[in-house]
Coordinates of N, CA, C and O in Angstrom, one line a residue:
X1 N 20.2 35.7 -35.1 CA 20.0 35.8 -33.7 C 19.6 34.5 -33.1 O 18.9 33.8 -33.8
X2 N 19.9 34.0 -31.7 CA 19.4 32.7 -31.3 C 18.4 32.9 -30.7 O 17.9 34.0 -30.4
X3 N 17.9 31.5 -30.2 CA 16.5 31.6 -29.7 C 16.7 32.0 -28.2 O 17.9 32.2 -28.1
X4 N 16.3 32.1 -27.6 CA 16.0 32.0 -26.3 C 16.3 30.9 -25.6 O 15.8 30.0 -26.2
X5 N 16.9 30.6 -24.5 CA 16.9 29.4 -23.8 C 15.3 29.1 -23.1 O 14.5 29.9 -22.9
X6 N 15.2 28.0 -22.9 CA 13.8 27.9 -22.2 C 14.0 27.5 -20.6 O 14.2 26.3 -20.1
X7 N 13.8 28.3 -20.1 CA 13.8 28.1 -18.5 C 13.6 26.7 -17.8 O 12.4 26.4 -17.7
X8 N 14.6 25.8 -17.4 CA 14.8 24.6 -16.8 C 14.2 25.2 -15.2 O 14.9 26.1 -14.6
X9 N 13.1 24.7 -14.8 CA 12.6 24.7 -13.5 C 12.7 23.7 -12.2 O 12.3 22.6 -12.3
X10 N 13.1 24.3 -11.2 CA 13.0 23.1 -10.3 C 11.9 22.9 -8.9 O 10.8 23.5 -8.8
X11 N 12.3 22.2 -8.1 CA 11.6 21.7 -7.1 C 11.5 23.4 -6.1 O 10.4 24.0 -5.8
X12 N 12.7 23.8 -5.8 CA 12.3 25.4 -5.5 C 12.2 26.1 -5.7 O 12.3 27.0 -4.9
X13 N 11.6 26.4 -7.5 CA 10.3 27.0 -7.7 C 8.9 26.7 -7.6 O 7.9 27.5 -7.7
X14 N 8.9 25.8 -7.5 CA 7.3 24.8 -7.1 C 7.2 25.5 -5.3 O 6.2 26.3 -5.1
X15 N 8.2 25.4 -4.3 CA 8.1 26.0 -3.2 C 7.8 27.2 -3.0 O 7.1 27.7 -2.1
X16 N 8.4 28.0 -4.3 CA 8.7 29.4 -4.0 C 7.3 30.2 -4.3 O 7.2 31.4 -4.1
X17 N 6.3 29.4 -5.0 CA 4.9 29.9 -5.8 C 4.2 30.4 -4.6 O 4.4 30.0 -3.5
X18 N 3.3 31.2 -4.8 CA 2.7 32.4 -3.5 C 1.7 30.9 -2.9 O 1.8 29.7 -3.1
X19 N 0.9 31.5 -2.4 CA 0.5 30.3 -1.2 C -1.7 30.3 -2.0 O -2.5 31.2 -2.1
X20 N -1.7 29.1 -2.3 CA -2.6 28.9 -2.8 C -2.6 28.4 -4.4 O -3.5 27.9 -5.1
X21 N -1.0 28.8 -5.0 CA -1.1 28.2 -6.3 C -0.6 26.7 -5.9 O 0.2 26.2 -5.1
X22 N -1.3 26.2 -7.0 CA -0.3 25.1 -7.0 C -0.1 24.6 -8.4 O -1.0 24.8 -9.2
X23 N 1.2 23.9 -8.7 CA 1.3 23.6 -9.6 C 2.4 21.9 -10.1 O 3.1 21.4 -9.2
X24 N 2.4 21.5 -11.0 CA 3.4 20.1 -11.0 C 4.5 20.7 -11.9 O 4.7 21.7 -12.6
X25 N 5.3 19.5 -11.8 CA 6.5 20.4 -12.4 C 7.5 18.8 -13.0 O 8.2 18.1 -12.4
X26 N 7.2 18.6 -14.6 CA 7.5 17.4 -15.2 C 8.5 17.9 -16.0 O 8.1 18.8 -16.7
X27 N 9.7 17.6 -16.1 CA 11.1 17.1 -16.4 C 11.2 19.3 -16.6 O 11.1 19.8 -17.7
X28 N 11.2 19.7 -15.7 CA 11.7 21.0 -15.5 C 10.8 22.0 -16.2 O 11.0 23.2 -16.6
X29 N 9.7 21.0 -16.2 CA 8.6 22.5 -17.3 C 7.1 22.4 -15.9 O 6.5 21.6 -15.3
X30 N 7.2 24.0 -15.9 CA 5.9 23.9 -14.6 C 4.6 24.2 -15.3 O 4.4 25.1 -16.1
X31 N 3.7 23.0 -14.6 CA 2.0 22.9 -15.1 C 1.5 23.6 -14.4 O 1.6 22.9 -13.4
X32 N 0.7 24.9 -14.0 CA -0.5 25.4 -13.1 C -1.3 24.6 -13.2 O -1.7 24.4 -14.4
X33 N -2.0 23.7 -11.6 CA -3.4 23.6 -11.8 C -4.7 24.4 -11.7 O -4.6 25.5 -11.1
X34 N -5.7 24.1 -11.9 CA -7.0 25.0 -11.8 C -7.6 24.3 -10.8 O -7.8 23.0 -10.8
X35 N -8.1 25.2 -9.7 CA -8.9 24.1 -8.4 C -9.8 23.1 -9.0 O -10.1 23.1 -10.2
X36 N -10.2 22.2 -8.1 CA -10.9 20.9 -8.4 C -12.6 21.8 -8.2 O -13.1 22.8 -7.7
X37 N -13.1 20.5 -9.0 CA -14.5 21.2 -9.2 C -15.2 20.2 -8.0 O -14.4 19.4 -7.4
X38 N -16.5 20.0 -7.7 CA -17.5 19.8 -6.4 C -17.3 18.2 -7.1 O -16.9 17.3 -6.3
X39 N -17.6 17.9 -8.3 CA -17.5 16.6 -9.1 C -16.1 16.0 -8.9 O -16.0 14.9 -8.4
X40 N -15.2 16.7 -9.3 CA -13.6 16.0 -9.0 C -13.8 15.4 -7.5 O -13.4 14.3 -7.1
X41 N -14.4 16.3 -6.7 CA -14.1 15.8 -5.0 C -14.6 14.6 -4.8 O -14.1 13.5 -4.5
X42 N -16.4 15.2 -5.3 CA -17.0 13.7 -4.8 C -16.2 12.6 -5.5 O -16.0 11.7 -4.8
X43 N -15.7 12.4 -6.5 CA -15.1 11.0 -6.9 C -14.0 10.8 -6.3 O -13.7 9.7 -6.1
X44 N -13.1 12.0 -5.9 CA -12.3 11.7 -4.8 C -12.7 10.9 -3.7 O -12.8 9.7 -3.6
X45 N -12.8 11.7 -2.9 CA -13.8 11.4 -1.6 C -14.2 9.9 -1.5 O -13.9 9.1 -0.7
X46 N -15.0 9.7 -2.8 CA -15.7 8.0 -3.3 C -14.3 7.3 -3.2 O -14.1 6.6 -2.3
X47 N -13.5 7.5 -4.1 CA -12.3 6.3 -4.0 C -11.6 6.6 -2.9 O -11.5 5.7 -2.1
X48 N -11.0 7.9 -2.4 CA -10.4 7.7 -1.1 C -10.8 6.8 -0.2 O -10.1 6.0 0.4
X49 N -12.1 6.9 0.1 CA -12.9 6.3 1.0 C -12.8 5.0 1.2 O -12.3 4.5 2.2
X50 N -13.3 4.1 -0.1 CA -13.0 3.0 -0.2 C -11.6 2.0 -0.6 O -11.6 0.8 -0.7
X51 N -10.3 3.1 -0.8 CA -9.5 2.7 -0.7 C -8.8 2.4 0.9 O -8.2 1.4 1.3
X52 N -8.9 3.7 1.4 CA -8.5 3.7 2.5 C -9.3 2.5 3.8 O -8.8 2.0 4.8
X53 N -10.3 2.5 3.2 CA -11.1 1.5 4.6 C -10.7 0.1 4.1 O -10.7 -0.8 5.0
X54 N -10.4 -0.3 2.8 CA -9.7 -1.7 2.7 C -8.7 -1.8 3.0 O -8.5 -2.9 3.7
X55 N -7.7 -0.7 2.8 CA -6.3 -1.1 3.6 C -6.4 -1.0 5.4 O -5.5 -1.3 6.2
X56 N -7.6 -0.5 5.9 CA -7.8 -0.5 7.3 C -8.1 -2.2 7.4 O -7.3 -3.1 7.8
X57 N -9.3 -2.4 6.8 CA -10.0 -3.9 7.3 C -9.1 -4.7 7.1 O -9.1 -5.6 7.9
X58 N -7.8 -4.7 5.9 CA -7.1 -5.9 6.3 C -5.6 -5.8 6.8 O -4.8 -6.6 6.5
X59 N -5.5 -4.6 7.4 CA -4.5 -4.1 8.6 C -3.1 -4.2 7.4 O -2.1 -4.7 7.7
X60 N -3.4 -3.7 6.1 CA -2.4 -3.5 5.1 C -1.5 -2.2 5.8 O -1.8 -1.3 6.5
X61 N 0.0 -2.6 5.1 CA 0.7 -1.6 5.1 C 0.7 -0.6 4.3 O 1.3 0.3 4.7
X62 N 0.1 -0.4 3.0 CA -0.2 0.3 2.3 C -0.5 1.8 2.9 O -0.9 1.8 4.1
X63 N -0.2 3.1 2.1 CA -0.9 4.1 2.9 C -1.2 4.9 1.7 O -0.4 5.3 0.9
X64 N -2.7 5.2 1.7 CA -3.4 6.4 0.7 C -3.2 7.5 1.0 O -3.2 7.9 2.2
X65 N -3.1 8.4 -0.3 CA -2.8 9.8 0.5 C -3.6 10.4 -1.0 O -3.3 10.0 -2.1
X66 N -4.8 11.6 -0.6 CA -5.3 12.4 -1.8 C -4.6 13.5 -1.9 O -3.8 14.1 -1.1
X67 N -4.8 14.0 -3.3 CA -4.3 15.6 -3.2 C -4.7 16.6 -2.6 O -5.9 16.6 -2.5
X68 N -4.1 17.4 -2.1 CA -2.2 17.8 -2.8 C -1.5 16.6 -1.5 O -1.5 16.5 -0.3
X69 N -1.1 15.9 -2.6 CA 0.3 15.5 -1.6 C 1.3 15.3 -2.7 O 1.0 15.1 -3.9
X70 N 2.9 15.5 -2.0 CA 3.7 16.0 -3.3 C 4.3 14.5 -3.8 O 4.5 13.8 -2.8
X71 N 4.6 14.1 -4.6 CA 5.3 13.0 -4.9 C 6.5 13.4 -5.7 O 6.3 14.3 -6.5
X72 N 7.6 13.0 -5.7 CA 9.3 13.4 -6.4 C 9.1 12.1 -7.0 O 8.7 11.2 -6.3
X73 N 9.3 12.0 -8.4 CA 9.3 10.9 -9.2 C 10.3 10.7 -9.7 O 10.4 9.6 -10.2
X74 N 11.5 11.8 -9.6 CA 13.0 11.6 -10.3 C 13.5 12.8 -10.0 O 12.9 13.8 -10.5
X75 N 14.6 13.1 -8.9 CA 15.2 14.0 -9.2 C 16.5 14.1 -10.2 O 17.3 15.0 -9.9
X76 N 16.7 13.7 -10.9 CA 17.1 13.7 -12.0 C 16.4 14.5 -13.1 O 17.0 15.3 -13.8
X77 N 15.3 14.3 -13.1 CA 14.4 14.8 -14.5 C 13.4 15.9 -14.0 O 12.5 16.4 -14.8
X78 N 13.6 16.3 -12.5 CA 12.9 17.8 -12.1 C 11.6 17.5 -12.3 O 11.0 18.1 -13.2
X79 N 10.8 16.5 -11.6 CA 9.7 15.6 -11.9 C 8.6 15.9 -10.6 O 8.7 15.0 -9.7
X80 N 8.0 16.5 -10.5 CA 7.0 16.9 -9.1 C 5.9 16.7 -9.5 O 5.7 17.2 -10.6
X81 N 4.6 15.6 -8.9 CA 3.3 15.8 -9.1 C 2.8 15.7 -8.1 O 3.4 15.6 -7.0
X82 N 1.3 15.7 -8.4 CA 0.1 15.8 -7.1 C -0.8 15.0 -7.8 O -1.8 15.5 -8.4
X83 N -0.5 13.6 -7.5 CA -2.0 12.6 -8.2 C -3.2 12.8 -7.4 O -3.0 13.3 -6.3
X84 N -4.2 12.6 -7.8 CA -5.3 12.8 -7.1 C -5.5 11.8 -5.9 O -6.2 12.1 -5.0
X85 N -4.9 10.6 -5.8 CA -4.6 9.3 -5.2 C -3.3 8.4 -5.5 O -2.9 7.9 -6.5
X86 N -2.9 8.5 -4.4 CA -1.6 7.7 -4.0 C -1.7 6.9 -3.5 O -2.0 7.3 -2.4
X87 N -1.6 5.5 -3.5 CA -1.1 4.5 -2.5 C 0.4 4.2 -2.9 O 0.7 3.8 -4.0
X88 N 1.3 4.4 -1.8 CA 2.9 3.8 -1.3 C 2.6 2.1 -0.5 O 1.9 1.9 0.5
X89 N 3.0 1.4 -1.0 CA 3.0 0.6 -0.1 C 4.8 0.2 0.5 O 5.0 -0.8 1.2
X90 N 5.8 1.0 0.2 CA 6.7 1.2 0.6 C 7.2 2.3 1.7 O 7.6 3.4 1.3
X91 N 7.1 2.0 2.9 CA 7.5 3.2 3.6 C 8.7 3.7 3.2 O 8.4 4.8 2.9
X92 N 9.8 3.6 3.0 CA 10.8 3.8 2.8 C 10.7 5.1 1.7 O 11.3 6.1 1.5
X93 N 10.0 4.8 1.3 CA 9.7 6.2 0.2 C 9.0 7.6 1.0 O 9.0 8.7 0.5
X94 N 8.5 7.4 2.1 CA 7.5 8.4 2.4 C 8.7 9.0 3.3 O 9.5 8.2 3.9
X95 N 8.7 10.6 3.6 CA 8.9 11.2 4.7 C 8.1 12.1 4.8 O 6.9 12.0 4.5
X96 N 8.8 13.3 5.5 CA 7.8 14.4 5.7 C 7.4 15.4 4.2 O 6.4 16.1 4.1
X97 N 7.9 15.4 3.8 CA 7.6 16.2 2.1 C 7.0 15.4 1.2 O 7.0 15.9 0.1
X98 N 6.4 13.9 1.5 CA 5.7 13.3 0.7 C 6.5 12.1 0.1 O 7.4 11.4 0.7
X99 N 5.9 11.7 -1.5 CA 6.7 10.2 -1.3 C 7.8 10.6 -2.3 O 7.5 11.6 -2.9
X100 N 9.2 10.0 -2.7 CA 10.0 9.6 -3.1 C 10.2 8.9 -3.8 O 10.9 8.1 -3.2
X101 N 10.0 8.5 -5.2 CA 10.0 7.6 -5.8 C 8.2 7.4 -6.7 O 7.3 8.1 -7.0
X102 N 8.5 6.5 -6.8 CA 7.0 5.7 -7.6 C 6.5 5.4 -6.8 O 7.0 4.6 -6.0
X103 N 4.9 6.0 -6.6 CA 3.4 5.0 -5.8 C 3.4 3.7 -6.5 O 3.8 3.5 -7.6
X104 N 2.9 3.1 -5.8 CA 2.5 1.2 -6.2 C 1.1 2.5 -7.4 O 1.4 2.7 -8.6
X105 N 0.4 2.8 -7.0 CA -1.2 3.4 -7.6 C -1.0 4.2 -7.6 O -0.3 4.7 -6.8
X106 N -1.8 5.0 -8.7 CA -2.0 6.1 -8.9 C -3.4 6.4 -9.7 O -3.8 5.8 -10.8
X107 N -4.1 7.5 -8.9 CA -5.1 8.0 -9.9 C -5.4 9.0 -10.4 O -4.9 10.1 -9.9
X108 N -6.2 9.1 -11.5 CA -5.9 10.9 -11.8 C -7.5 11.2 -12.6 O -8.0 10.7 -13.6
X109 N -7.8 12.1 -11.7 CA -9.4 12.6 -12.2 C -9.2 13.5 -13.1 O -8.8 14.6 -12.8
X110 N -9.5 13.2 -14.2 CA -9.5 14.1 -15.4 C -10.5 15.7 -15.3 O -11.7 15.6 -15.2
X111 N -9.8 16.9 -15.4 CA -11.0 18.1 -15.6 C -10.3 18.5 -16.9 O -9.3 17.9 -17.5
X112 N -11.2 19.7 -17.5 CA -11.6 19.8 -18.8 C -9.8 20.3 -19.2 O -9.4 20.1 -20.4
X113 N -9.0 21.0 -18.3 CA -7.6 21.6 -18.5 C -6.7 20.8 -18.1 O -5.7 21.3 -17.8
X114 N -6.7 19.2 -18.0 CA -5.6 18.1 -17.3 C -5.9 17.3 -18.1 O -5.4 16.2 -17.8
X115 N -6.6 17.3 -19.3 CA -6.8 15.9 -20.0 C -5.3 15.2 -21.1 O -4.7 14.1 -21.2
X116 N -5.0 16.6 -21.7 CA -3.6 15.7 -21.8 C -2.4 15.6 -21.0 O -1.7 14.6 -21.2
X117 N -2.2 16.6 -20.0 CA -1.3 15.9 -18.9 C -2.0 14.4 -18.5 O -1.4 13.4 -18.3
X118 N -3.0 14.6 -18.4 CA -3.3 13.2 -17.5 C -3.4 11.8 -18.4 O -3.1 10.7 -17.9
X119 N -3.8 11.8 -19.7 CA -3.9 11.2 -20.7 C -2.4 10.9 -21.3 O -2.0 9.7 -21.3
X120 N -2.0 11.4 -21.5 CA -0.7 11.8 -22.1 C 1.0 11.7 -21.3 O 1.8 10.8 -21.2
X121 N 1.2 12.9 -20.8 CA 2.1 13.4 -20.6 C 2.5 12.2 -18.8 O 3.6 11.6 -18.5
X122 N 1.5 12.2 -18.3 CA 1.1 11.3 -16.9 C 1.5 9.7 -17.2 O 2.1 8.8 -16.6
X123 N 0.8 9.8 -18.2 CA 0.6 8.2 -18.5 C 2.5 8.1 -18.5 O 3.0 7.5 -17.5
X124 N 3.3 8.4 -19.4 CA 4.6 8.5 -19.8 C 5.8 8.6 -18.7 O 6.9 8.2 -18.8
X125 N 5.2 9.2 -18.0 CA 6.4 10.0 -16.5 C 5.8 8.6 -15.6 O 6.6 7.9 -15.2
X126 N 4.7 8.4 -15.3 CA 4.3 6.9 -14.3 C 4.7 5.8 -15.0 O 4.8 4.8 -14.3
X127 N 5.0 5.6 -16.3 CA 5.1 4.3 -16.9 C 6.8 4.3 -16.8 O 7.3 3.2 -16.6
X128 N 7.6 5.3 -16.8 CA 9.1 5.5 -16.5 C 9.5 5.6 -15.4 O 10.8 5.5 -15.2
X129 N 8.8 5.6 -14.5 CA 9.0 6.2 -13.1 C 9.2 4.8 -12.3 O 10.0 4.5 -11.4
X130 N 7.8 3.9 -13.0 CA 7.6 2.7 -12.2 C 6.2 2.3 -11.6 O 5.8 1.3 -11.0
X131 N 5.8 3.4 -11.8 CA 3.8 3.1 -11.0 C 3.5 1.7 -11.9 O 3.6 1.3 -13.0
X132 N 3.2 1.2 -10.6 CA 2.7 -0.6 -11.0 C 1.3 0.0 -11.6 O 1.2 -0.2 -12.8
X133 N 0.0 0.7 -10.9 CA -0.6 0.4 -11.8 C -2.0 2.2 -12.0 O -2.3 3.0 -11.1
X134 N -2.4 2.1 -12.7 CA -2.6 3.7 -13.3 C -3.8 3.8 -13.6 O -4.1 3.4 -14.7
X135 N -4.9 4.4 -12.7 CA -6.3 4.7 -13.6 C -6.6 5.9 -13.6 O -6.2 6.6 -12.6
X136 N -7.5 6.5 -14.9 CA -7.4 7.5 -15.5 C -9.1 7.6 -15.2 O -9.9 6.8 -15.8
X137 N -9.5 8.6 -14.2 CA -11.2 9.0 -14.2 C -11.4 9.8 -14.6 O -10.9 10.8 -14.1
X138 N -12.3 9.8 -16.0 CA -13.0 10.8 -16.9 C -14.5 11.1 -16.5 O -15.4 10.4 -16.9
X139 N -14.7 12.1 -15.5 CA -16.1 12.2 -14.9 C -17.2 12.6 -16.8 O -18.2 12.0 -17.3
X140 N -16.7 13.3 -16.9 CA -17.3 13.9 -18.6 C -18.1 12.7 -19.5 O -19.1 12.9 -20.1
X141 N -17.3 11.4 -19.4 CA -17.1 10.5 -20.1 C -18.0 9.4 -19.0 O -18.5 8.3 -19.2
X142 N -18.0 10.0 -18.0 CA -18.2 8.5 -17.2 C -17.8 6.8 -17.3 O -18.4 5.8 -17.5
X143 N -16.4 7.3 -16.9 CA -15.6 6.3 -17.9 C -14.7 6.6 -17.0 O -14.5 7.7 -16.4
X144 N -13.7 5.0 -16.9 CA -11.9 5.5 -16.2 C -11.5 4.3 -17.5 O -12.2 3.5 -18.2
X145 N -10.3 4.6 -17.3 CA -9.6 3.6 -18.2 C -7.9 3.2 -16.8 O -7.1 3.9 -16.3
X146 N -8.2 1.8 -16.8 CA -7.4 1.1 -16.2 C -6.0 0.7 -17.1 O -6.1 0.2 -18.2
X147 N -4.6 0.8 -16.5 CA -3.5 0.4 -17.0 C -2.4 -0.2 -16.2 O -1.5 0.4 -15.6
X148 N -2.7 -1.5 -16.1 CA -2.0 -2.4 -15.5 C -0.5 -2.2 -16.1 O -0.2 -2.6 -17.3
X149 N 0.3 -1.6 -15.5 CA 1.5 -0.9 -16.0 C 2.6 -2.4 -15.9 O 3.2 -2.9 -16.9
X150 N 2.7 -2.7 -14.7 CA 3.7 -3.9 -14.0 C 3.8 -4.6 -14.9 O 4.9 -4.6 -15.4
X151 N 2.5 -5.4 -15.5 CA 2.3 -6.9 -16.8 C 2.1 -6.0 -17.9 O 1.6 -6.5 -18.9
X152 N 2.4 -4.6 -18.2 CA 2.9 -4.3 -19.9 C 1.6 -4.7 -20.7 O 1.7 -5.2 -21.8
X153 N 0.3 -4.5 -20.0 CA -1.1 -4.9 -20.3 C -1.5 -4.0 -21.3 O -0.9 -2.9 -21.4
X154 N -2.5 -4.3 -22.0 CA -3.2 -3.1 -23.1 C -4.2 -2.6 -21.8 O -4.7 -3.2 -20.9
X155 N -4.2 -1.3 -22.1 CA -5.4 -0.6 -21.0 C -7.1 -1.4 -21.4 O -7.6 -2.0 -22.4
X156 N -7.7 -0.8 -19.8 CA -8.9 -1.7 -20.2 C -10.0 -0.4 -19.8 O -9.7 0.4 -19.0
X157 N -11.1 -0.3 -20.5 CA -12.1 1.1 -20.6 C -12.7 0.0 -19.2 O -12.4 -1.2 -19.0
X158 N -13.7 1.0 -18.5 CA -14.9 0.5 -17.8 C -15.7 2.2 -17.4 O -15.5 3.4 -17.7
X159 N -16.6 1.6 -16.9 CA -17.9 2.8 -16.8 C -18.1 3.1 -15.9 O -17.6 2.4 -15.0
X160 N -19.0 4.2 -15.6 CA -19.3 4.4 -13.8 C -20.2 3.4 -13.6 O -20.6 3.6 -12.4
X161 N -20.9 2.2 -14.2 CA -21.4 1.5 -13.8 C -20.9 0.4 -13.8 O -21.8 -0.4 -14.0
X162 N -19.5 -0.3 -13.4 CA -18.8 -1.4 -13.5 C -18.1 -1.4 -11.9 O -17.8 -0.5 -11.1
X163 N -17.8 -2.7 -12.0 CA -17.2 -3.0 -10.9 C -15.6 -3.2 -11.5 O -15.4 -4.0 -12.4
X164 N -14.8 -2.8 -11.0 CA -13.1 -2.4 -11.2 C -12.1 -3.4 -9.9 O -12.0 -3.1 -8.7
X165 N -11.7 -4.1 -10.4 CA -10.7 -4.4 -9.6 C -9.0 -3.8 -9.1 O -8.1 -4.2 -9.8
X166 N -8.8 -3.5 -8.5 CA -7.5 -2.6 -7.8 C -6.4 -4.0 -8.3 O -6.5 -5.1 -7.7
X167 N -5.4 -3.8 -9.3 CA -4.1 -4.9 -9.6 C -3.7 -4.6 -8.7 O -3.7 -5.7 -8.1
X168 N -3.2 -4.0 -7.9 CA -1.8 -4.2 -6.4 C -2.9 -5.1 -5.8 O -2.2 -5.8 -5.0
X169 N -4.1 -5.6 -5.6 CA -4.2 -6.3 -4.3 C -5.3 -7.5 -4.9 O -6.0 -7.3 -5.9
X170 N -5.3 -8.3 -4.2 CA -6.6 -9.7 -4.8 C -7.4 -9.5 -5.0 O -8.0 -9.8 -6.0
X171 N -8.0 -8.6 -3.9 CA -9.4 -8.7 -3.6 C -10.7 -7.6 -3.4 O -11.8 -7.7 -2.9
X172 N -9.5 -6.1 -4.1 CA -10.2 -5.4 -4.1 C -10.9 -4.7 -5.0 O -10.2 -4.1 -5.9
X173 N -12.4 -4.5 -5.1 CA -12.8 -4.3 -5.7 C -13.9 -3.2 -5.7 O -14.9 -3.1 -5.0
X174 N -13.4 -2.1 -6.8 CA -14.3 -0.9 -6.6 C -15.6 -0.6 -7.3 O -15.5 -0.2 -8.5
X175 N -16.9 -0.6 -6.5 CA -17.8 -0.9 -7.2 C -18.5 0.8 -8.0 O -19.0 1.6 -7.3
X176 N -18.3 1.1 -9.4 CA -18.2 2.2 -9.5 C -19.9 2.8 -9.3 O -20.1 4.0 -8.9
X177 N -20.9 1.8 -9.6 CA -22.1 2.2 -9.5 C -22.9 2.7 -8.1 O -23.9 3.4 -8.0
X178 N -22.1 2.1 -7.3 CA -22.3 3.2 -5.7 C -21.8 4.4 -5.9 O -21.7 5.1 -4.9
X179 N -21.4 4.8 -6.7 CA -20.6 6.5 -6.5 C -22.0 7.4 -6.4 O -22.8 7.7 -7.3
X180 N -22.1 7.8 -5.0 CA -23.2 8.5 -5.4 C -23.0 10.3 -5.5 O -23.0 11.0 -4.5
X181 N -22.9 10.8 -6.9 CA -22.6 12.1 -7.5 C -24.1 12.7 -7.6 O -25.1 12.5 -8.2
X182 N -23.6 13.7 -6.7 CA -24.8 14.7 -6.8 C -25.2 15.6 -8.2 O -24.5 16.5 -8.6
X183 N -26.7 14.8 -9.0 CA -26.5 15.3 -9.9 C -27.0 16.3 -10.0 O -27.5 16.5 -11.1
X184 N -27.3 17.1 -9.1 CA -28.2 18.7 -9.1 C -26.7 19.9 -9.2 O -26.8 21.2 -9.2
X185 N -25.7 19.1 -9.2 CA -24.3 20.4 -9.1 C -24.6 20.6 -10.5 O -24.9 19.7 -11.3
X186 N -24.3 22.0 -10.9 CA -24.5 22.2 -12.5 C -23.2 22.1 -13.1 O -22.2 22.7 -12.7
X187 N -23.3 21.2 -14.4 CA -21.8 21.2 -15.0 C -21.4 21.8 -15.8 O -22.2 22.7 -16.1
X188 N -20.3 21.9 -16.4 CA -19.2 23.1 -17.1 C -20.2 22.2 -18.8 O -19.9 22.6 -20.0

């Protein structure tokens, strides 16, 4: 008897999902996520913030976008994600359904059910796709790990108490020890 085929999924099943799921959808296999926790946000929120107000102060074309925003990384390979942080600095990629192609950046807040997509599976689909450059925030760990993708760099660890520099641009730098995380939210 043969096996079963395994269901090749596409971008209009990711549409067709009831209203409130969401999910990514890498080389035709669909991931559910689990909502973000009060911790995922605030470190959201922290880098949105400070990414977005650098590309304001120095009138960059760059444009940040947090999740959900959808990114198509290949339609060839039925490739849909939602990084937690996008910067495009290519308009030509962006329309109204999101970006097209590879973000210049990408970031991705690790929770306790995304660690090997994000670790793993993410790291592989952004390093094929083209993301110049990749950091991985482990709130658990208090830790991101940085991957200069473009220069084919060894990844570099840093802590929530380091100062991180952004590779797409000279002079930006994210100081992680201002993140101020409310530590009275109780954790998993």
């Amino acid at each position: 008897m043969p096996l079963p085929k395994e269901r090749i999924y596409t971008i209009d099943d990711i549409y067709a999902l009831p209203d409130g799921k969401r999910a990514e959808l890498v080389k035709g296999q669909i991931f559910f996520m689990a909502p973000p926790s009060p911790l995922h946000q605030e470190i959201l929120s922290f880098l949105h913030a400070k990414i977005y107000n650098y590309i304001e102060q120095k009138k960059g074309i760059c444009k940040v976008y947090p999740a959900p925003f959808a990114v198509f990384l290949d339609k060839k390979s039925n490739t849909y994600v939602e990084p937690d942080i996008s910067v495009i600095c290519d308009k030509d990629k962006l329309d109204e359904k999101g970006c097209h192609g590879a973000p210049d950046w990408v970031i991705e807040i690790v929770s306790p059910s995304s660690k090997k997509m994000d670790y793993y599976t993410k790291l592989t689909i952004y390093m094929e796709a083209g993301v110049r450059d990749y950091w991985i925030i482990d709130p658990a760990k208090r830790a991101l790990v940085v991957y200069h993708l473009e220069q084919d760099e060894m990844p570099v660890i840093y802590r929530f108490s380091d100062k991180v520099k952004a590779n797409i641009y000279d002079d930006l730098e994210i100081d992680f020890s201002k993140m101020n995380i409310d530590e009275s939210i109780k954790r998993p």
